Coordinates of C-alpha atoms in Angstrom, one line a residue:
M1 CA -94.4 -12.8 -20.9
L2 CA -95.4 -11.7 -17.4
F3 CA -96.6 -8.2 -16.5
D4 CA -95.1 -6.8 -13.3
A5 CA -97.9 -4.4 -12.2
I6 CA -95.8 -3.0 -9.3
A7 CA -92.8 -2.2 -11.5
G8 CA -95.0 -1.3 -14.5
H9 CA -93.1 -3.4 -17.1
W10 CA -93.2 -6.8 -18.9
R11 CA -90.8 -9.6 -18.1
V12 CA -90.0 -11.4 -21.3
S13 CA -88.1 -14.5 -22.4
S14 CA -87.8 -16.4 -25.6
T15 CA -85.9 -19.2 -27.3
Y16 CA -87.5 -18.5 -30.7
P17 CA -84.8 -16.9 -33.0
P18 CA -87.1 -14.2 -34.6
H19 CA -88.3 -13.2 -31.1
I20 CA -84.8 -13.2 -29.7
R21 CA -83.8 -10.7 -32.4
Q22 CA -86.7 -8.4 -31.7
L23 CA -86.2 -8.5 -28.0
K24 CA -82.5 -7.7 -28.4
E25 CA -83.4 -4.7 -30.5
R26 CA -86.3 -3.4 -28.3
G27 CA -85.9 -4.7 -24.8
Q28 CA -83.5 -4.4 -21.9
I29 CA -81.9 -7.9 -21.9
S30 CA -80.7 -9.1 -18.5
R31 CA -79.6 -12.6 -19.4
T32 CA -78.6 -14.5 -22.6
T33 CA -77.8 -18.2 -23.0
T34 CA -75.5 -19.3 -25.8
D35 CA -74.7 -22.6 -27.4
D36 CA -71.3 -24.2 -27.9
D37 CA -70.8 -22.2 -31.1
G38 CA -71.5 -18.9 -29.3
R39 CA -75.0 -18.3 -30.9
I40 CA -77.6 -16.8 -28.6
I41 CA -80.3 -19.4 -28.0
A42 CA -82.3 -17.8 -25.2
V43 CA -82.9 -14.3 -23.8
E44 CA -84.6 -12.9 -20.7
G45 CA -85.2 -9.2 -20.0
V46 CA -87.8 -6.5 -19.5
M47 CA -89.8 -4.3 -21.8
E48 CA -91.8 -1.2 -21.1
R49 CA -95.6 -1.4 -20.8
N50 CA -96.1 0.4 -24.2
Q51 CA -93.7 -1.9 -26.1
I52 CA -96.1 -4.9 -25.9
R53 CA -99.5 -5.2 -27.5
L54 CA -102.0 -8.0 -27.0
F55 CA -104.5 -8.8 -29.7
K56 CA -107.7 -10.8 -29.7
P57 CA -107.2 -13.7 -32.2
I58 CA -109.3 -13.7 -35.3
L59 CA -111.1 -17.1 -35.4
K60 CA -112.0 -18.5 -38.9
E61 CA -115.0 -20.7 -39.3
I62 CA -114.3 -24.1 -40.8
D63 CA -116.8 -25.0 -43.5

């Protein structure tokens, strides 16, 4: 992910199937890459500023 402050949106890309599905549902996809069987294996696109949330990770202490 990369935030474009001038345009005010996120540039996104993924090769992870669960993320590909979410990005296709919620984002504006500009490029897809398919394998020899026609399955989508990578996507690139943009998402609005309010469609992405970043969280501080919860760190667990190891005993």
